[in-house]
Amino acid sequence: MQNEILEHYLTFNRRRFLSKLSLGIGSAALGSLLIPDLFSKDTAGAGADFPPGIPHFAPKAKRVIYLFQNGAPSQLESFDYKPKLREMNGQDLPESVRGGQRLTGFTATQASLPMVGSFVDFKQYGQSRAWISDLFPHTAKVVDDICIIRSMHTEAINHDPAITFFQTGAQQGNRPSMGAWLSYGLGSENKNLPAFTVLISRGKGNSQGVYSKLWSNGFLDSIHQGVQFSKGENPVLYLNDPEGMDKADRRRMLDKLSSLNEMAHEELGDPEITSKIRQYEMAYRMQTAVPETLDLSKESDDIIKLYGPECMIPGTFAANCLLARKLSENGVRFVQLYHQGWDQHADLPRDISWQAKDVDQASAALVTDLKQRGMLDETLVIWGGEFGRTNFSQGALTKDNYGRDHHPRCFSIWMAGGGVKPGIVYGETDEFGYNVIKDPVHVHDFQATVMNQLGLDHEKLVYKHLGRRFRLTDVSGKVIRDILS
């Protein structure tokens, strides 16, 4: 009997062989159509657990535009209305509310912590009847298109670790940023543009630094690093050919350089060599793609009016929002904007008014623009900073002036498009605006949710480095299902 079974499995005639082979060839062909680089020798880095470019499940969003408000805008003057603070203006923060929570060095030695109500009024808007301050009238008009999360919280209490935590999932440096992870996990939609780009603008207020570690590739291949676009005549540094070199010369130079790098790679086996080859080729293709993509001259008068006149001034937040739409429209996977100037330890009424005016119209315009182009459903837009501000005044509280210190315990962000439920408010803080009392959202929960909308399981998108499997959300994070459609 055993001999008969063995003979059966060893019998493999020509017809059976070709039948099995055809299935394999068909599967390979389908895979190459769905993922053009599937069989490329440099598709995945040495630490890849699966071939990048393959979502774990059907995505709701194809791309992300992240409007990061660097310096931490006050939730109490924007999206979290607290009339109780006005009633108790000037009274000391009850110890029962603070609960012994730590303070920064700015206010740790203050003799008192006088609570301060917002100088600006709030009104309810949209079907959700969400409270939004008068500083954000344009955002109020799109309230039915956004999801406001009022229950964000973080572990970091100072800017550098807090910003780094949001962008990389860790408070220390040398970790891949969110954009780098998405580039690694999904690749680019346009081979002539990078998958991950960075735009920076600056307001009038106190500006916290923005630094390249926030868009670093960390231990991933360098092809996944964010490419910063500047407001100057050359938006990407060192992209143009040197004087005296034409495009044909450049092509010949790259071909020779590629041959030398291929020889070095065969000898050394360093995957970073192939990454450099790909970067040189990307730069060559970007020479044509970048000027065309960043050209605003063909934008209609209606679009310019929508974003505001500042959208035609390079380097402004409005201009960067418009560029973000154009980059997304042309296949850039992750567009990261940083707008500096939100660190209002003093003179908050004046400074936050400046900042809100800088960003309100353009942020709302971006949502409207994407929606009318049919892109919002597949584009996840995010607005928010690294933590919140205290419900008490830093320093002297006067009738017309006050400041607010850092507050990691609760703050607000908003999200729009990309499969997020529109027109809802999620989470709740106490009547003093000091602690989350309903539906808390940690930074890792936020990151897990963003990745989920792009078809990625945050627990499966990992990279082996130094003997450990790393991921954006470290060892925690859960998807916030209640805000997803």
GROMACS .gro file of C-alpha atoms in nm:
model
  485
    1MET     CA    1   0.000   0.000   0.000
    2GLN     CA    2   0.279   0.242   0.091
    3ASN     CA    3   0.455   0.168  -0.237
    4GLU     CA    4   0.136   0.250  -0.431
    5ILE     CA    5   0.100   0.587  -0.252
    6LEU     CA    6   0.465   0.670  -0.315
    7GLU     CA    7   0.432   0.578  -0.684
    8HIS     CA    8   0.123   0.799  -0.710
    9TYR     CA    9   0.307   1.109  -0.582
   10LEU     CA   10   0.619   1.039  -0.788
   11THR     CA   11   0.414   1.015  -1.108
   12PHE     CA   12   0.448   1.363  -1.259
   13ASN     CA   13   0.382   1.358  -1.632
   14ARG     CA   14   0.427   1.642  -1.880
   15ARG     CA   15   0.061   1.747  -1.877
   16ARG     CA   16   0.048   1.775  -1.497
   17PHE     CA   17   0.376   1.967  -1.488
   18LEU     CA   18   0.256   2.227  -1.741
   19SER     CA   19  -0.078   2.261  -1.560
   20LYS     CA   20   0.093   2.341  -1.229
   21LEU     CA   21   0.346   2.568  -1.400
   22SER     CA   22   0.072   2.773  -1.567
   23LEU     CA   23  -0.085   2.848  -1.230
   24GLY     CA   24   0.248   2.967  -1.097
   25ILE     CA   25   0.320   3.185  -1.400
   26GLY     CA   26  -0.030   3.334  -1.381
   27SER     CA   27   0.013   3.420  -1.014
   28ALA     CA   28   0.351   3.577  -1.081
   29ALA     CA   29   0.210   3.781  -1.369
   30LEU     CA   30  -0.077   3.906  -1.153
   31GLY     CA   31   0.163   3.997  -0.876
   32SER     CA   32   0.386   4.191  -1.113
   33LEU     CA   33   0.086   4.387  -1.242
   34LEU     CA   34  -0.037   4.475  -0.893
   35ILE     CA   35   0.311   4.549  -0.757
   36PRO     CA   36   0.550   4.654  -1.036
   37ASP     CA   37   0.859   4.618  -0.818
   38LEU     CA   38   0.764   4.280  -0.668
   39PHE     CA   39   1.057   4.097  -0.830
   40SER     CA   40   1.308   4.380  -0.805
   41LYS     CA   41   1.616   4.279  -0.609
   42ASP     CA   42   1.601   4.598  -0.401
   43THR     CA   43   1.229   4.588  -0.322
   44ALA     CA   44   1.277   4.520   0.047
   45GLY     CA   45   1.548   4.605   0.297
   46ALA     CA   46   1.741   4.342   0.487
   47GLY     CA   47   1.505   4.375   0.782
   48ALA     CA   48   1.177   4.348   0.592
   49ASP     CA   49   0.923   4.096   0.722
   50PHE     CA   50   0.711   4.109   0.405
   51PRO     CA   51   0.742   4.265   0.056
   52PRO     CA   52   0.667   4.640   0.086
   53GLY     CA   53   0.395   4.774  -0.138
   54ILE     CA   54   0.132   4.523  -0.026
   55PRO     CA   55  -0.139   4.651   0.213
   56HIS     CA   56  -0.254   4.401   0.474
   57PHE     CA   57  -0.618   4.469   0.387
   58ALA     CA   58  -0.824   4.697   0.164
   59PRO     CA   59  -0.734   5.060   0.246
   60LYS     CA   60  -0.982   5.344   0.292
   61ALA     CA   61  -0.716   5.609   0.221
   62LYS     CA   62  -0.436   5.623  -0.035
   63ARG     CA   63  -0.249   5.919   0.107
   64VAL     CA   64  -0.205   6.150   0.407
   65ILE     CA   65  -0.167   6.527   0.444
   66TYR     CA   66  -0.056   6.607   0.798
   67LEU     CA   67  -0.089   6.973   0.902
   68PHE     CA   68   0.130   6.967   1.212
   69GLN     CA   69   0.091   7.277   1.431
   70ASN     CA   70   0.437   7.295   1.582
   71GLY     CA   71   0.452   7.433   1.938
   72ALA     CA   72   0.114   7.303   2.061
   73PRO     CA   73  -0.200   7.515   2.002
   74SER     CA   74  -0.425   7.569   2.301
   75GLN     CA   75  -0.732   7.346   2.290
   76LEU     CA   76  -0.903   7.592   2.525
   77GLU     CA   77  -0.896   7.866   2.260
   78SER     CA   78  -0.980   7.640   1.967
   79PHE     CA   79  -1.192   7.323   1.996
   80ASP     CA   80  -1.257   7.245   2.365
   81TYR     CA   81  -1.505   7.492   2.515
   82LYS     CA   82  -1.486   7.526   2.895
   83PRO     CA   83  -1.724   7.791   3.037
   84LYS     CA   84  -1.640   7.670   3.389
   85LEU     CA   85  -1.298   7.829   3.357
   86ARG     CA   86  -1.457   8.167   3.293
   87GLU     CA   87  -1.674   8.125   3.602
   88MET     CA   88  -1.368   8.044   3.816
   89ASN     CA   89  -1.127   8.283   3.643
   90GLY     CA   90  -0.840   8.371   3.879
   91GLN     CA   91  -0.917   8.098   4.134
   92ASP     CA   92  -0.644   7.850   4.215
   93LEU     CA   93  -0.657   7.511   4.040
   94PRO     CA   94  -0.802   7.258   4.293
   95GLU     CA   95  -0.550   6.994   4.398
   96SER     CA   96  -0.823   6.733   4.352
   97VAL     CA   97  -0.826   6.819   3.980
   98ARG     CA   98  -0.450   6.830   3.937
   99GLY     CA   99  -0.400   6.507   4.130
  100GLY     CA  100  -0.029   6.567   4.182
  101GLN     CA  101   0.046   6.552   3.810
  102ARG     CA  102   0.384   6.686   3.712
  103LEU     CA  103   0.441   7.035   3.575
  104THR     CA  104   0.718   7.176   3.360
  105GLY     CA  105   0.996   7.388   3.501
  106PHE     CA  106   0.812   7.699   3.380
  107THR     CA  107   0.532   7.672   3.638
  108ALA     CA  108   0.652   7.414   3.892
  109THR     CA  109   0.766   7.688   4.129
  110GLN     CA  110   0.470   7.925   4.087
  111ALA     CA  111   0.312   8.021   4.419
  112SER     CA  112  -0.033   7.967   4.269
  113LEU     CA  113  -0.191   7.822   3.956
  114PRO     CA  114  -0.477   8.062   3.873
  115MET     CA  115  -0.730   7.915   3.630
  116VAL     CA  116  -0.805   8.129   3.327
  117GLY     CA  117  -1.102   8.121   3.095
  118SER     CA  118  -1.060   8.177   2.724
  119PHE     CA  119  -1.053   8.537   2.603
  120VAL     CA  120  -1.237   8.429   2.287
  121ASP     CA  121  -1.600   8.320   2.252
  122PHE     CA  122  -1.722   7.985   2.120
  123LYS     CA  123  -2.027   7.894   1.912
  124GLN     CA  124  -2.188   7.569   1.801
  125TYR     CA  125  -2.178   7.464   1.435
  126GLY     CA  126  -2.296   7.190   1.204
  127GLN     CA  127  -2.513   6.889   1.267
  128SER     CA  128  -2.277   6.779   1.543
  129ARG     CA  129  -2.330   7.114   1.720
  130ALA     CA  130  -1.958   7.115   1.788
  131TRP     CA  131  -1.821   7.411   1.984
  132ILE     CA  132  -1.555   7.601   1.788
  133SER     CA  133  -1.392   7.928   1.888
  134ASP     CA  134  -1.436   8.250   1.695
  135LEU     CA  135  -1.065   8.230   1.602
  136PHE     CA  136  -1.150   7.954   1.351
  137PRO     CA  137  -1.448   8.077   1.144
  138HIS     CA  138  -1.339   7.893   0.827
  139THR     CA  139  -1.290   7.563   1.009
  140ALA     CA  140  -1.638   7.612   1.154
  141LYS     CA  141  -1.776   7.610   0.799
  142VAL     CA  142  -1.636   7.261   0.732
  143VAL     CA  143  -1.722   7.116   1.074
  144ASP     CA  144  -1.952   6.860   0.912
  145ASP     CA  145  -1.654   6.729   0.711
  146ILE     CA  146  -1.417   6.682   1.006
  147CYS     CA  147  -1.388   6.464   1.315
  148ILE     CA  148  -1.273   6.654   1.625
  149ILE     CA  149  -1.090   6.442   1.883
  150ARG     CA  150  -1.086   6.619   2.221
  151SER     CA  151  -0.931   6.340   2.426
  152MET     CA  152  -0.577   6.312   2.292
  153HIS     CA  153  -0.307   6.259   2.553
  154THR     CA  154   0.067   6.197   2.549
  155GLU     CA  155   0.351   6.105   2.784
  156ALA     CA  156   0.590   6.383   2.682
  157ILE     CA  157   0.577   6.723   2.851
  158ASN     CA  158   0.848   6.910   2.656
  159HIS     CA  159   0.851   6.999   2.287
  160ASP     CA  160   1.141   6.799   2.146
  161PRO     CA  161   1.038   6.459   2.285
  162ALA     CA  162   0.668   6.533   2.229
  163ILE     CA  163   0.707   6.625   1.861
  164THR     CA  164   0.945   6.335   1.805
  165PHE     CA  165   0.694   6.101   1.974
  166PHE     CA  166   0.414   6.205   1.739
  167GLN     CA  167   0.629   6.177   1.430
  168THR     CA  168   0.828   5.861   1.509
  169GLY     CA  169   0.646   5.677   1.789
  170ALA     CA  170   0.941   5.724   2.026
  171GLN     CA  171   1.062   6.018   2.233
  172GLN     CA  172   1.424   5.956   2.135
  173GLY     CA  173   1.570   6.011   1.791
  174ASN     CA  174   1.699   5.769   1.524
  175ARG     CA  175   1.359   5.608   1.460
  176PRO     CA  176   1.177   5.613   1.126
  177SER     CA  177   0.911   5.882   1.099
  178MET     CA  178   0.549   5.805   1.015
  179GLY     CA  179   0.599   5.912   0.655
  180ALA     CA  180   0.904   5.686   0.625
  181TRP     CA  181   0.708   5.390   0.761
  182LEU     CA  182   0.430   5.449   0.508
  183SER     CA  183   0.682   5.486   0.226
  184TYR     CA  184   0.841   5.157   0.334
  185GLY     CA  185   0.507   4.980   0.374
  186LEU     CA  186   0.328   5.107   0.064
  187GLY     CA  187   0.584   5.258  -0.171
  188SER     CA  188   0.512   5.549  -0.403
  189GLU     CA  189   0.223   5.607  -0.641
  190ASN     CA  190   0.444   5.814  -0.872
  191LYS     CA  191   0.797   5.705  -0.962
  192ASN     CA  192   0.887   6.062  -1.059
  193LEU     CA  193   0.817   6.201  -0.712
  194PRO     CA  194   0.918   6.086  -0.364
  195ALA     CA  195   0.663   5.902  -0.152
  196PHE     CA  196   0.724   6.137   0.144
  197THR     CA  197   0.765   6.517   0.125
  198VAL     CA  198   0.803   6.792   0.386
  199LEU     CA  199   0.693   7.158   0.375
  200ILE     CA  200   0.770   7.413   0.649
  201SER     CA  201   0.614   7.751   0.728
  202ARG     CA  202   0.656   7.990   1.017
  203GLY     CA  203   0.410   8.214   1.199
  204LYS     CA  204   0.477   8.531   1.395
  205GLY     CA  205   0.475   8.369   1.738
  206ASN     CA  206   0.738   8.193   1.946
  207SER     CA  207   0.874   7.919   1.720
  208GLN     CA  208   0.995   7.581   1.834
  209GLY     CA  209   1.259   7.423   1.614
  210VAL     CA  210   1.184   7.185   1.330
  211TYR     CA  211   1.465   6.944   1.254
  212SER     CA  212   1.541   6.672   1.004
  213LYS     CA  213   1.514   6.386   1.255
  214LEU     CA  214   1.137   6.441   1.238
  215TRP     CA  215   1.130   6.316   0.879
  216SER     CA  216   1.419   6.073   0.911
  217ASN     CA  217   1.423   5.723   0.766
  218GLY     CA  218   1.593   5.602   1.087
  219PHE     CA  219   1.710   5.245   1.034
  220LEU     CA  220   1.504   5.202   0.715
  221ASP     CA  221   1.667   5.245   0.373
  222SER     CA  222   1.744   5.610   0.303
  223ILE     CA  223   1.508   5.610   0.003
  224HIS     CA  224   1.227   5.640   0.261
  225GLN     CA  225   1.353   5.967   0.414
  226GLY     CA  226   1.127   6.270   0.369
  227VAL     CA  227   1.232   6.513   0.096
  228GLN     CA  228   1.211   6.872   0.214
  229PHE     CA  229   1.079   7.131  -0.030
  230SER     CA  230   1.187   7.489   0.035
  231LYS     CA  231   1.036   7.822  -0.066
  232GLY     CA  232   1.341   7.936  -0.264
  233GLU     CA  233   1.408   7.940  -0.635
  234ASN     CA  234   1.525   7.578  -0.612
  235PRO     CA  235   1.261   7.395  -0.405
  236VAL     CA  236   1.477   7.083  -0.373
  237LEU     CA  237   1.846   7.144  -0.304
  238TYR     CA  238   2.106   7.002  -0.545
  239LEU     CA  239   1.838   6.881  -0.786
  240ASN     CA  240   1.943   7.089  -1.087
  241ASP     CA  241   2.236   7.001  -1.310
  242PRO     CA  242   2.566   7.182  -1.247
  243GLU     CA  243   2.656   7.464  -1.483
  244GLY     CA  244   2.792   7.327  -1.811
  245MET     CA  245   2.615   6.990  -1.782
  246ASP     CA  246   2.312   6.910  -1.996
  247LYS     CA  247   2.058   6.632  -1.950
  248ALA     CA  248   2.241   6.390  -2.182
  249ASP     CA  249   2.564   6.440  -1.985
  250ARG     CA  250   2.372   6.383  -1.664
  251ARG     CA  251   2.228   6.058  -1.799
  252ARG     CA  252   2.570   5.927  -1.902
  253MET     CA  253   2.716   6.023  -1.564
  254LEU     CA  254   2.436   5.842  -1.377
  255ASP     CA  255   2.478   5.530  -1.592
  256LYS     CA  256   2.852   5.516  -1.518
  257LEU     CA  257   2.794   5.587  -1.148
  258SER     CA  258   2.528   5.316  -1.134
  259SER     CA  259   2.770   5.064  -1.284
  260LEU     CA  260   3.035   5.149  -1.025
  261ASN     CA  261   2.781   5.126  -0.744
  262GLU     CA  262   2.657   4.790  -0.873
  263MET     CA  263   3.015   4.659  -0.858
  264ALA     CA  264   3.052   4.791  -0.504
  265HIS     CA  265   2.723   4.631  -0.403
  266GLU     CA  266   2.826   4.293  -0.542
  267GLU     CA  267   3.148   4.312  -0.345
  268LEU     CA  268   3.016   4.456  -0.017
  269GLY     CA  269   2.647   4.357  -0.016
  270ASP     CA  270   2.547   4.686   0.150
  271PRO     CA  271   2.176   4.754   0.071
  272GLU     CA  272   2.235   5.127   0.121
  273ILE     CA  273   2.434   5.129  -0.203
  274THR     CA  274   2.126   5.030  -0.402
  275SER     CA  275   1.927   5.292  -0.211
  276LYS     CA  276   2.172   5.556  -0.329
  277ILE     CA  277   2.133   5.437  -0.689
  278ARG     CA  278   1.756   5.473  -0.657
  279GLN     CA  279   1.794   5.820  -0.505
  280TYR     CA  280   2.012   5.939  -0.795
  281GLU     CA  281   1.756   5.807  -1.042
  282MET     CA  282   1.471   5.970  -0.849
  283ALA     CA  283   1.653   6.305  -0.852
  284TYR     CA  284   1.698   6.275  -1.228
  285ARG     CA  285   1.326   6.216  -1.281
  286MET     CA  286   1.232   6.488  -1.034
  287GLN     CA  287   1.411   6.749  -1.246
  288THR     CA  288   1.108   6.750  -1.474
  289ALA     CA  289   0.833   6.643  -1.232
  290VAL     CA  290   0.898   6.892  -0.950
  291PRO     CA  291   0.873   7.219  -1.149
  292GLU     CA  292   0.552   7.097  -1.315
  293THR     CA  293   0.397   6.989  -0.986
  294LEU     CA  294   0.489   7.305  -0.795
  295ASP     CA  295   0.372   7.542  -1.069
  296LEU     CA  296   0.079   7.743  -0.927
  297SER     CA  297   0.032   7.966  -1.232
  298LYS     CA  298  -0.246   7.747  -1.370
  299GLU     CA  299  -0.456   7.756  -1.054
  300SER     CA  300  -0.793   7.923  -1.106
  301ASP     CA  301  -0.900   8.247  -0.942
  302ASP     CA  302  -1.160   8.051  -0.745
  303ILE     CA  303  -0.891   7.830  -0.593
  304ILE     CA  304  -0.674   8.129  -0.503
  305LYS     CA  305  -0.975   8.296  -0.342
  306LEU     CA  306  -1.054   7.973  -0.154
  307TYR     CA  307  -0.707   7.944   0.001
  308GLY     CA  308  -0.656   8.320   0.037
  309PRO     CA  309  -0.410   8.560  -0.132
  310GLU     CA  310  -0.117   8.431   0.076
  311CYS     CA  311  -0.131   8.102  -0.116
  312MET     CA  312   0.064   8.275  -0.392
  313ILE     CA  313   0.347   8.373  -0.153
  314PRO     CA  314   0.603   8.088  -0.139
  315GLY     CA  315   0.670   7.951   0.208
  316THR     CA  316   0.342   8.058   0.368
  317PHE     CA  317   0.112   7.804   0.529
  318ALA     CA  318  -0.153   7.877   0.266
  319ALA     CA  319   0.094   7.818  -0.019
  320ASN     CA  320   0.207   7.493   0.143
  321CYS     CA  321  -0.152   7.371   0.180
  322LEU     CA  322  -0.211   7.432  -0.189
  323LEU     CA  323   0.118   7.256  -0.274
  324ALA     CA  324   0.013   6.968  -0.050
  325ARG     CA  325  -0.300   6.921  -0.258
  326LYS     CA  326  -0.096   6.930  -0.580
  327LEU     CA  327   0.162   6.684  -0.446
  328SER     CA  328  -0.112   6.447  -0.329
  329GLU     CA  329  -0.287   6.483  -0.662
  330ASN     CA  330   0.036   6.374  -0.830
  331GLY     CA  331   0.082   6.060  -0.623
  332VAL     CA  332   0.287   6.165  -0.318
  333ARG     CA  333   0.191   5.922  -0.044
  334PHE     CA  334   0.259   6.136   0.266
  335VAL     CA  335   0.281   6.516   0.272
  336GLN     CA  336   0.398   6.659   0.605
  337LEU     CA  337   0.348   7.029   0.680
  338TYR     CA  338   0.498   7.199   0.985
  339HIS     CA  339   0.371   7.540   1.090
  340GLN     CA  340   0.577   7.697   1.366
  341GLY     CA  341   0.475   7.957   1.623
  342TRP     CA  342   0.222   7.799   1.862
  343ASP     CA  343   0.430   7.802   2.183
  344GLN     CA  344   0.233   8.065   2.376
  345HIS     CA  345   0.371   8.077   2.731
  346ALA     CA  346   0.290   8.449   2.741
  347ASP     CA  347   0.088   8.698   2.533
  348LEU     CA  348  -0.144   8.416   2.429
  349PRO     CA  349  -0.442   8.631   2.323
  350ARG     CA  350  -0.229   8.822   2.075
  351ASP     CA  351  -0.014   8.535   1.949
  352ILE     CA  352  -0.283   8.272   1.904
  353SER     CA  353  -0.490   8.524   1.709
  354TRP     CA  354  -0.198   8.563   1.467
  355GLN     CA  355  -0.151   8.189   1.437
  356ALA     CA  356  -0.518   8.110   1.385
  357LYS     CA  357  -0.538   8.370   1.109
  358ASP     CA  358  -0.234   8.209   0.946
  359VAL     CA  359  -0.385   7.861   0.925
  360ASP     CA  360  -0.765   7.870   0.955
  361GLN     CA  361  -0.866   7.962   0.601
  362ALA     CA  362  -0.610   7.745   0.425
  363SER     CA  363  -0.677   7.439   0.645
  364ALA     CA  364  -1.049   7.456   0.572
  365ALA     CA  365  -0.979   7.533   0.204
  366LEU     CA  366  -0.770   7.217   0.174
  367VAL     CA  367  -1.062   7.005   0.298
  368THR     CA  368  -1.304   7.183   0.064
  369ASP     CA  369  -1.066   7.163  -0.233
  370LEU     CA  370  -1.006   6.790  -0.188
  371LYS     CA  371  -1.378   6.728  -0.148
  372GLN     CA  372  -1.479   6.912  -0.464
  373ARG     CA  373  -1.210   6.725  -0.662
  374GLY     CA  374  -1.338   6.389  -0.535
  375MET     CA  375  -1.011   6.327  -0.346
  376LEU     CA  376  -1.117   6.366   0.017
  377ASP     CA  377  -1.253   6.011   0.049
  378GLU     CA  378  -0.905   5.874  -0.030
  379THR     CA  379  -0.699   6.145   0.142
  380LEU     CA  380  -0.663   6.158   0.521
  381VAL     CA  381  -0.611   6.515   0.644
  382ILE     CA  382  -0.483   6.566   1.001
  383TRP     CA  383  -0.457   6.894   1.199
  384GLY     CA  384  -0.298   6.922   1.544
  385GLY     CA  385   0.009   6.973   1.761
  386GLU     CA  386   0.224   6.775   2.004
  387PHE     CA  387   0.031   6.838   2.327
  388GLY     CA  388  -0.213   7.088   2.480
  389ARG     CA  389  -0.193   7.390   2.709
  390THR     CA  390  -0.272   7.427   3.079
  391ASN     CA  391  -0.605   7.555   3.211
  392PHE     CA  392  -0.414   7.788   3.443
  393SER     CA  393  -0.203   8.091   3.365
  394GLN     CA  394   0.171   8.073   3.340
  395GLY     CA  395   0.304   8.381   3.516
  396ALA     CA  396   0.090   8.682   3.598
  397LEU     CA  397  -0.278   8.676   3.505
  398THR     CA  398  -0.414   9.017   3.409
  399LYS     CA  399  -0.747   9.134   3.275
  400ASP     CA  400  -0.627   9.131   2.914
  401ASN     CA  401  -0.332   8.896   2.908
  402TYR     CA  402  -0.210   8.552   3.013
  403GLY     CA  403  -0.005   8.256   2.895
  404ARG     CA  404  -0.050   7.879   2.912
  405ASP     CA  405   0.215   7.616   2.988
  406HIS     CA  406   0.255   7.271   2.827
  407HIS     CA  407  -0.017   7.019   2.911
  408PRO     CA  408   0.013   6.655   2.795
  409ARG     CA  409  -0.294   6.526   2.982
  410CYS     CA  410  -0.553   6.633   2.724
  411PHE     CA  411  -0.570   6.822   2.395
  412SER     CA  412  -0.756   6.837   2.064
  413ILE     CA  413  -0.683   6.748   1.703
  414TRP     CA  414  -0.906   6.702   1.401
  415MET     CA  415  -0.909   6.459   1.110
  416ALA     CA  416  -1.098   6.458   0.781
  417GLY     CA  417  -1.148   6.221   0.488
  418GLY     CA  418  -0.980   5.887   0.438
  419GLY     CA  419  -1.262   5.683   0.591
  420VAL     CA  420  -1.293   5.888   0.911
  421LYS     CA  421  -1.650   5.968   1.015
  422PRO     CA  422  -1.731   6.330   0.928
  423GLY     CA  423  -1.919   6.571   1.152
  424ILE     CA  424  -1.852   6.405   1.487
  425VAL     CA  425  -1.681   6.494   1.814
  426TYR     CA  426  -1.497   6.213   1.992
  427GLY     CA  427  -1.378   6.207   2.352
  428GLU     CA  428  -1.441   6.438   2.644
  429THR     CA  429  -1.242   6.625   2.906
  430ASP     CA  430  -1.354   6.734   3.252
  431GLU     CA  431  -1.524   7.069   3.309
  432PHE     CA  432  -1.189   7.221   3.403
  433GLY     CA  433  -1.022   7.107   3.079
  434TYR     CA  434  -0.750   6.927   3.271
  435ASN     CA  435  -0.812   6.551   3.241
  436VAL     CA  436  -0.970   6.313   2.988
  437ILE     CA  437  -1.290   6.160   3.128
  438LYS     CA  438  -1.422   5.974   2.822
  439ASP     CA  439  -1.268   5.784   2.530
  440PRO     CA  440  -0.897   5.864   2.575
  441VAL     CA  441  -0.676   5.853   2.263
  442HIS     CA  442  -0.304   5.797   2.312
  443VAL     CA  443  -0.045   5.896   2.051
  444HIS     CA  444   0.007   5.529   1.959
  445ASP     CA  445  -0.370   5.485   1.918
  446PHE     CA  446  -0.370   5.777   1.678
  447GLN     CA  447  -0.078   5.630   1.480
  448ALA     CA  448  -0.240   5.286   1.469
  449THR     CA  449  -0.559   5.443   1.334
  450VAL     CA  450  -0.378   5.636   1.061
  451MET     CA  451  -0.199   5.321   0.947
  452ASN     CA  452  -0.524   5.124   0.956
  453GLN     CA  453  -0.687   5.367   0.713
  454LEU     CA  454  -0.403   5.304   0.469
  455GLY     CA  455  -0.458   4.929   0.486
  456LEU     CA  456  -0.171   4.857   0.726
  457ASP     CA  457  -0.186   4.660   1.050
  458HIS     CA  458   0.039   4.853   1.288
  459GLU     CA  459   0.138   4.529   1.461
  460LYS     CA  460   0.247   4.366   1.134
  461LEU     CA  461   0.438   4.651   0.971
  462VAL     CA  462   0.768   4.575   1.143
  463TYR     CA  463   1.138   4.592   1.066
  464LYS     CA  464   1.408   4.379   1.225
  465HIS     CA  465   1.695   4.593   1.352
  466LEU     CA  466   1.963   4.516   1.612
  467GLY     CA  467   1.794   4.188   1.694
  468ARG     CA  468   1.452   4.337   1.763
  469ARG     CA  469   1.134   4.389   1.562
  470PHE     CA  470   1.052   4.760   1.558
  471ARG     CA  471   0.725   4.924   1.461
  472LEU     CA  472   0.583   5.279   1.462
  473THR     CA  473   0.360   5.212   1.763
  474ASP     CA  474   0.634   5.036   1.963
  475VAL     CA  475   0.451   4.780   2.184
  476SER     CA  476   0.112   4.949   2.222
  477GLY     CA  477  -0.164   5.127   2.033
  478LYS     CA  478  -0.515   5.030   1.930
  479VAL     CA  479  -0.723   5.141   1.633
  480ILE     CA  480  -1.002   5.386   1.731
  481ARG     CA  481  -1.285   5.207   1.553
  482ASP     CA  482  -1.558   5.443   1.675
  483ILE     CA  483  -1.434   5.729   1.454
  484LEU     CA  484  -1.415   5.516   1.137
  485SER     CA  485  -1.689   5.486   0.880
   0.00000   0.00000   0.00000
